């Protein structure tokens, strides 16, 4: 119909439709390669080839946009008559119906298997459907006596294709760079908080390999926990992660003791260096710890002290910030504040500990690392 009618809008729509059909080829190749078993070279298998297919799809869509745009601009500069308008309208309607059916199918399957490439391809097909309707509008415009309506619609279709290029490229390249929705890591961190015995979630990492989500979580447990209890805790965390995140296929849990966990925690959330507590009532370490509930002021004792009360008084401009440290259920040697210390985390303060009628005040200063921005 493009040859018979000379419609540039229908040409742009045809280029877009052909490009959409061609994108199924790299997807099919990617899904076939992803079925191969892992090898000594590709220990995770070839599921990441799906991301490469996404790049090829974006390139195909971009090429179709550039070509359609060139033809539309050329027709605006050099107008030509258009014929067979009823057939052009019929072709546009058929294009819309066919593309919408393909779009619904691809998007539904893409969401079921969590494939960013297939979902992007589905939205591409949906845009094809709307551009087919634009062809109908352009033909009606020509029929009403506006011959430039056809190339103008062709140019609008080109802009729509460029929009799909931008939307699809963001999804594909974010996943290629191991980017995930922050809500996923938040949900994983929340899942670990349901497990009794977890003192602190040290770090959470996740990435997509093809359309399968892999996640890794590190948690801090009391040093006194036995190996058997640690194994049960790790199994419980893994179960909660799989329950909370349906797309998750592989969950790795790292369990570490307090000494090593504190080092990792400070490296991850850039808190000030901990303060060593030395007094006749208590000895230990005072720090701003990263917990599932947020940052908390935490005092970890070297030995238990019966009836110990601890308060941190921070000297703020014009007022004093008071944080009461209470024993935690997970670790009898740890005392934490119920709320986070206010920003900034660079301040002069006092730690006041008391027990059995005695009270000791230890002044201290916390300083944030260079380059730490809130």
Short mmCIF file of N, CA, C and O in Angstrom, two decimals, residues 61-140:
data_model
loop_
_atom_site.label_atom_id
_atom_site.label_comp_id
_atom_site.label_asym_id
_atom_site.label_seq_id
_atom_site.Cartn_x
_atom_site.Cartn_y
_atom_site.Cartn_z
N UNK A 61 15.30 -0.23 16.82
CA UNK A 61 14.26 0.80 16.95
C UNK A 61 14.83 2.17 16.57
O UNK A 61 14.18 2.98 15.89
N UNK A 62 16.07 2.45 17.01
CA UNK A 62 16.71 3.73 16.70
C UNK A 62 16.89 3.88 15.19
O UNK A 62 16.64 4.96 14.62
N UNK A 63 17.34 2.84 14.53
CA UNK A 63 17.52 2.91 13.08
C UNK A 63 16.19 3.20 12.38
O UNK A 63 16.13 4.02 11.46
N UNK A 64 15.13 2.52 12.82
CA UNK A 64 13.82 2.76 12.19
C UNK A 64 13.36 4.19 12.41
O UNK A 64 12.74 4.80 11.53
N UNK A 65 13.66 4.77 13.58
CA UNK A 65 13.28 6.16 13.85
C UNK A 65 14.02 7.12 12.94
O UNK A 65 13.44 8.06 12.38
N UNK A 66 15.32 6.90 12.77
CA UNK A 66 16.12 7.79 11.92
C UNK A 66 15.65 7.73 10.47
O UNK A 66 15.48 8.76 9.80
N UNK A 67 15.41 6.51 9.97
CA UNK A 67 15.00 6.36 8.58
C UNK A 67 13.61 6.97 8.35
O UNK A 67 13.39 7.69 7.36
N UNK A 68 12.68 6.70 9.26
CA UNK A 68 11.33 7.25 9.10
C UNK A 68 11.35 8.77 9.18
O UNK A 68 10.64 9.47 8.44
N UNK A 69 12.18 9.32 10.08
CA UNK A 69 12.29 10.77 10.20
C UNK A 69 12.84 11.40 8.94
O UNK A 69 12.37 12.46 8.50
N UNK A 70 13.83 10.76 8.34
CA UNK A 70 14.41 11.29 7.10
C UNK A 70 13.36 11.34 5.99
O UNK A 70 13.25 12.33 5.26
N UNK A 71 12.59 10.26 5.85
CA UNK A 71 11.57 10.21 4.80
C UNK A 71 10.48 11.25 5.03
O UNK A 71 9.98 11.88 4.08
N UNK A 72 10.10 11.45 6.29
CA UNK A 72 9.04 12.43 6.59
C UNK A 72 9.49 13.85 6.28
O UNK A 72 8.74 14.65 5.69
N UNK A 73 10.72 14.18 6.64
CA UNK A 73 11.24 15.52 6.37
C UNK A 73 11.38 15.75 4.86
O UNK A 73 11.06 16.83 4.33
N UNK A 74 11.85 14.71 4.15
CA UNK A 74 11.98 14.82 2.70
C UNK A 74 10.62 15.07 2.05
O UNK A 74 10.51 15.88 1.11
N UNK A 75 9.57 14.41 2.54
CA UNK A 75 8.25 14.58 1.95
C UNK A 75 7.67 15.97 2.28
O UNK A 75 6.91 16.53 1.48
N UNK A 76 8.03 16.52 3.45
CA UNK A 76 7.60 17.88 3.77
C UNK A 76 8.23 18.89 2.81
O UNK A 76 7.61 19.88 2.41
N UNK A 77 9.50 18.64 2.45
CA UNK A 77 10.19 19.55 1.55
C UNK A 77 9.73 19.36 0.11
O UNK A 77 9.60 20.33 -0.66
N UNK A 78 9.48 18.11 -0.25
CA UNK A 78 9.06 17.79 -1.62
C UNK A 78 7.72 17.07 -1.57
O UNK A 78 7.67 15.83 -1.60
N UNK A 79 6.59 17.81 -1.46
CA UNK A 79 5.26 17.17 -1.35
C UNK A 79 4.92 16.36 -2.60
O UNK A 79 5.33 16.69 -3.71
N UNK A 80 4.18 15.27 -2.38
CA UNK A 80 3.71 14.41 -3.47
C UNK A 80 2.26 14.03 -3.20
O UNK A 80 1.85 13.90 -2.04
N UNK A 81 1.48 13.82 -4.26
CA UNK A 81 0.07 13.45 -4.05
C UNK A 81 -0.05 12.03 -3.49
O UNK A 81 0.81 11.18 -3.69
N UNK A 82 -1.15 11.81 -2.76
CA UNK A 82 -1.40 10.51 -2.14
C UNK A 82 -2.71 9.96 -2.70
O UNK A 82 -3.71 10.68 -2.80
N UNK A 83 -2.72 8.68 -3.04
CA UNK A 83 -3.91 8.04 -3.57
C UNK A 83 -4.34 6.86 -2.71
O UNK A 83 -3.73 6.55 -1.69
N UNK A 84 -5.44 6.22 -3.14
CA UNK A 84 -5.96 5.03 -2.46
C UNK A 84 -6.19 5.27 -0.96
O UNK A 84 -5.82 4.45 -0.12
N UNK A 85 -6.78 6.44 -0.64
CA UNK A 85 -6.95 6.80 0.78
C UNK A 85 -7.76 5.77 1.56
O UNK A 85 -7.41 5.47 2.71
N UNK A 86 -8.88 5.21 1.01
CA UNK A 86 -9.60 4.20 1.80
C UNK A 86 -8.73 3.00 2.16
O UNK A 86 -8.84 2.45 3.25
N UNK A 87 -7.86 2.60 1.23
CA UNK A 87 -6.98 1.48 1.52
C UNK A 87 -5.92 1.84 2.57
O UNK A 87 -5.53 1.00 3.37
N UNK A 88 -5.45 3.06 2.53
CA UNK A 88 -4.50 3.51 3.56
C UNK A 88 -5.15 3.47 4.94
O UNK A 88 -4.56 3.01 5.92
N UNK A 89 -6.41 3.93 5.00
CA UNK A 89 -7.14 3.89 6.28
C UNK A 89 -7.32 2.45 6.75
O UNK A 89 -7.11 2.12 7.93
N UNK A 90 -7.69 1.56 5.82
CA UNK A 90 -7.85 0.15 6.19
C UNK A 90 -6.56 -0.47 6.68
O UNK A 90 -6.54 -1.23 7.66
N UNK A 91 -5.43 -0.13 6.02
CA UNK A 91 -4.13 -0.65 6.45
C UNK A 91 -3.78 -0.16 7.86
O UNK A 91 -3.23 -0.90 8.68
N UNK A 92 -4.11 1.11 8.14
CA UNK A 92 -3.83 1.64 9.48
C UNK A 92 -4.62 0.93 10.56
O UNK A 92 -4.11 0.63 11.64
N UNK A 93 -5.90 0.65 10.29
CA UNK A 93 -6.74 -0.04 11.28
C UNK A 93 -6.23 -1.46 11.51
O UNK A 93 -6.14 -1.93 12.66
N UNK A 94 -5.88 -2.16 10.42
CA UNK A 94 -5.34 -3.52 10.57
C UNK A 94 -4.05 -3.49 11.38
O UNK A 94 -3.81 -4.35 12.24
N UNK A 95 -3.20 -2.49 11.12
CA UNK A 95 -1.94 -2.37 11.87
C UNK A 95 -2.18 -2.17 13.35
O UNK A 95 -1.49 -2.75 14.19
N UNK A 96 -3.19 -1.35 13.71
CA UNK A 96 -3.49 -1.11 15.11
C UNK A 96 -3.93 -2.39 15.81
O UNK A 96 -3.44 -2.73 16.89
N UNK A 97 -4.88 -3.10 15.22
CA UNK A 97 -5.40 -4.32 15.84
C UNK A 97 -4.30 -5.36 16.03
O UNK A 97 -4.15 -5.97 17.09
N UNK A 98 -3.51 -5.57 14.98
CA UNK A 98 -2.45 -6.58 15.07
C UNK A 98 -1.39 -6.22 16.10
O UNK A 98 -0.97 -7.06 16.89
N UNK A 99 -0.97 -4.95 16.12
CA UNK A 99 0.08 -4.54 17.07
C UNK A 99 -0.40 -4.60 18.51
O UNK A 99 0.36 -4.97 19.41
N UNK A 100 -1.63 -4.22 18.77
CA UNK A 100 -2.14 -4.26 20.15
C UNK A 100 -2.20 -5.69 20.65
O UNK A 100 -1.88 -5.97 21.81
N UNK A 101 -2.59 -6.63 19.80
CA UNK A 101 -2.63 -8.03 20.20
C UNK A 101 -1.23 -8.54 20.55
O UNK A 101 -1.02 -9.22 21.57
N UNK A 102 -0.26 -8.19 19.73
CA UNK A 102 1.13 -8.58 20.00
C UNK A 102 1.65 -7.92 21.27
O UNK A 102 2.35 -8.54 22.09
N UNK A 103 1.31 -6.65 21.47
CA UNK A 103 1.79 -5.92 22.65
C UNK A 103 1.27 -6.54 23.93
O UNK A 103 2.03 -6.76 24.89
N UNK A 104 -0.01 -6.84 23.98
CA UNK A 104 -0.60 -7.45 25.18
C UNK A 104 0.09 -8.77 25.50
O UNK A 104 0.43 -9.06 26.65
N UNK A 105 0.32 -9.58 24.47
CA UNK A 105 0.94 -10.89 24.67
C UNK A 105 2.37 -10.75 25.19
O UNK A 105 2.77 -11.39 26.16
N UNK A 106 3.16 -9.88 24.55
CA UNK A 106 4.57 -9.75 24.94
C UNK A 106 4.72 -9.15 26.34
O UNK A 106 5.57 -9.59 27.12
N UNK A 107 3.95 -8.14 26.65
CA UNK A 107 4.06 -7.51 27.98
C UNK A 107 3.66 -8.49 29.07
O UNK A 107 4.31 -8.60 30.12
N UNK A 108 2.58 -9.24 28.84
CA UNK A 108 2.13 -10.20 29.85
C UNK A 108 3.19 -11.28 30.09
O UNK A 108 3.54 -11.58 31.24
N UNK A 109 3.73 -11.85 29.03
CA UNK A 109 4.75 -12.88 29.19
C UNK A 109 6.03 -12.29 29.80
O UNK A 109 6.67 -12.90 30.65
N UNK A 110 6.41 -11.07 29.37
CA UNK A 110 7.60 -10.43 29.92
C UNK A 110 7.51 -10.21 31.41
O UNK A 110 8.48 -10.41 32.15
N UNK A 111 6.32 -9.82 31.89
CA UNK A 111 6.15 -9.63 33.33
C UNK A 111 6.15 -10.95 34.07
O UNK A 111 6.62 -11.05 35.21
N UNK A 112 5.61 -11.99 33.45
CA UNK A 112 5.58 -13.30 34.10
C UNK A 112 6.98 -13.86 34.31
O UNK A 112 7.25 -14.49 35.32
N UNK A 113 7.87 -13.61 33.34
CA UNK A 113 9.23 -14.16 33.45
C UNK A 113 10.25 -13.08 33.83
O UNK A 113 11.45 -13.36 33.87
N UNK A 114 9.79 -11.84 34.14
CA UNK A 114 10.65 -10.74 34.55
C UNK A 114 11.74 -10.45 33.52
O UNK A 114 12.92 -10.31 33.84
N UNK A 115 11.33 -10.36 32.25
CA UNK A 115 12.27 -10.05 31.17
C UNK A 115 12.11 -8.60 30.74
O UNK A 115 11.10 -8.22 30.16
N UNK A 116 13.13 -7.79 31.04
CA UNK A 116 13.07 -6.37 30.66
C UNK A 116 13.06 -6.21 29.14
O UNK A 116 12.39 -5.34 28.60
N UNK A 117 13.81 -7.07 28.45
CA UNK A 117 13.87 -6.97 26.99
C UNK A 117 12.51 -7.27 26.36
O UNK A 117 12.07 -6.57 25.45
N UNK A 118 11.83 -8.30 26.85
CA UNK A 118 10.53 -8.66 26.27
C UNK A 118 9.47 -7.62 26.61
O UNK A 118 8.61 -7.31 25.78
N UNK A 119 9.52 -7.06 27.82
CA UNK A 119 8.57 -6.01 28.18
C UNK A 119 8.79 -4.77 27.31
O UNK A 119 7.84 -4.16 26.81
N UNK A 120 10.07 -4.40 27.11
CA UNK A 120 10.38 -3.26 26.24
C UNK A 120 9.88 -3.52 24.82
O UNK A 120 9.34 -2.62 24.16
N UNK A 121 10.03 -4.74 24.36
CA UNK A 121 9.55 -5.10 23.02
C UNK A 121 8.03 -5.00 22.95
O UNK A 121 7.46 -4.60 21.93
N UNK A 122 7.34 -5.35 24.04
CA UNK A 122 5.88 -5.25 24.07
C UNK A 122 5.40 -3.81 23.99
O UNK A 122 4.45 -3.50 23.26
N UNK A 123 6.06 -2.92 24.75
CA UNK A 123 5.67 -1.51 24.68
C UNK A 123 5.99 -0.91 23.30
O UNK A 123 5.28 -0.02 22.84
N UNK A 124 7.04 -1.42 22.70
CA UNK A 124 7.34 -0.99 21.34
C UNK A 124 6.19 -1.35 20.40
O UNK A 124 5.76 -0.54 19.58
N UNK A 125 5.68 -2.58 20.55
CA UNK A 125 4.55 -3.01 19.70
C UNK A 125 3.30 -2.16 19.98
O UNK A 125 2.54 -1.84 19.07
N UNK A 126 3.09 -1.80 21.25
CA UNK A 126 1.92 -0.97 21.58
C UNK A 126 2.03 0.40 20.92
O UNK A 126 1.02 0.94 20.43
N UNK A 127 3.21 0.96 20.92
CA UNK A 127 3.39 2.24 20.24
C UNK A 127 3.13 2.10 18.75
O UNK A 127 2.57 3.01 18.12
N UNK A 128 3.52 0.97 18.18
CA UNK A 128 3.20 0.70 16.78
C UNK A 128 1.70 0.81 16.53
O UNK A 128 1.26 1.33 15.49
N UNK A 129 0.91 0.28 17.46
CA UNK A 129 -0.54 0.32 17.30
C UNK A 129 -1.06 1.74 17.24
O UNK A 129 -1.89 2.09 16.39
N UNK A 130 -0.58 2.57 18.15
CA UNK A 130 -1.04 3.97 18.16
C UNK A 130 -0.55 4.73 16.93
O UNK A 130 -1.25 5.61 16.41
N UNK A 131 0.65 4.42 16.46
CA UNK A 131 1.12 5.09 15.25
C UNK A 131 0.31 4.66 14.04
O UNK A 131 0.15 5.43 13.08
N UNK A 132 -0.20 3.42 14.07
CA UNK A 132 -1.08 2.99 12.98
C UNK A 132 -2.37 3.81 12.97
O UNK A 132 -2.90 4.15 11.90
N UNK A 133 -2.89 4.14 14.15
CA UNK A 133 -4.06 5.01 14.20
C UNK A 133 -3.72 6.40 13.69
O UNK A 133 -4.57 7.08 13.08
N UNK A 134 -2.48 6.84 13.95
CA UNK A 134 -2.07 8.15 13.44
C UNK A 134 -2.07 8.15 11.91
O UNK A 134 -2.37 9.19 11.28
N UNK A 135 -1.75 7.02 11.29
CA UNK A 135 -1.81 6.91 9.83
C UNK A 135 -3.23 7.18 9.35
O UNK A 135 -3.46 7.87 8.35
N UNK A 136 -4.22 6.63 10.08
CA UNK A 136 -5.62 6.84 9.73
C UNK A 136 -5.96 8.33 9.79
O UNK A 136 -6.61 8.88 8.89
N UNK A 137 -5.49 9.00 10.85
CA UNK A 137 -5.76 10.44 10.99
C UNK A 137 -5.11 11.23 9.86
O UNK A 137 -5.70 12.18 9.34
N UNK A 138 -3.90 10.82 9.48
CA UNK A 138 -3.23 11.52 8.38
C UNK A 138 -3.98 11.36 7.07
O UNK A 138 -4.12 12.32 6.30
N UNK A 139 -4.48 10.16 6.83
CA UNK A 139 -5.24 9.92 5.59
C UNK A 139 -6.53 10.73 5.58
O UNK A 139 -6.93 11.28 4.54
N UNK A 140 -7.20 10.81 6.74
CA UNK A 140 -8.41 11.62 6.84
C UNK A 140 -8.09 13.09 6.57
O UNK A 140 -8.85 13.81 5.89
#
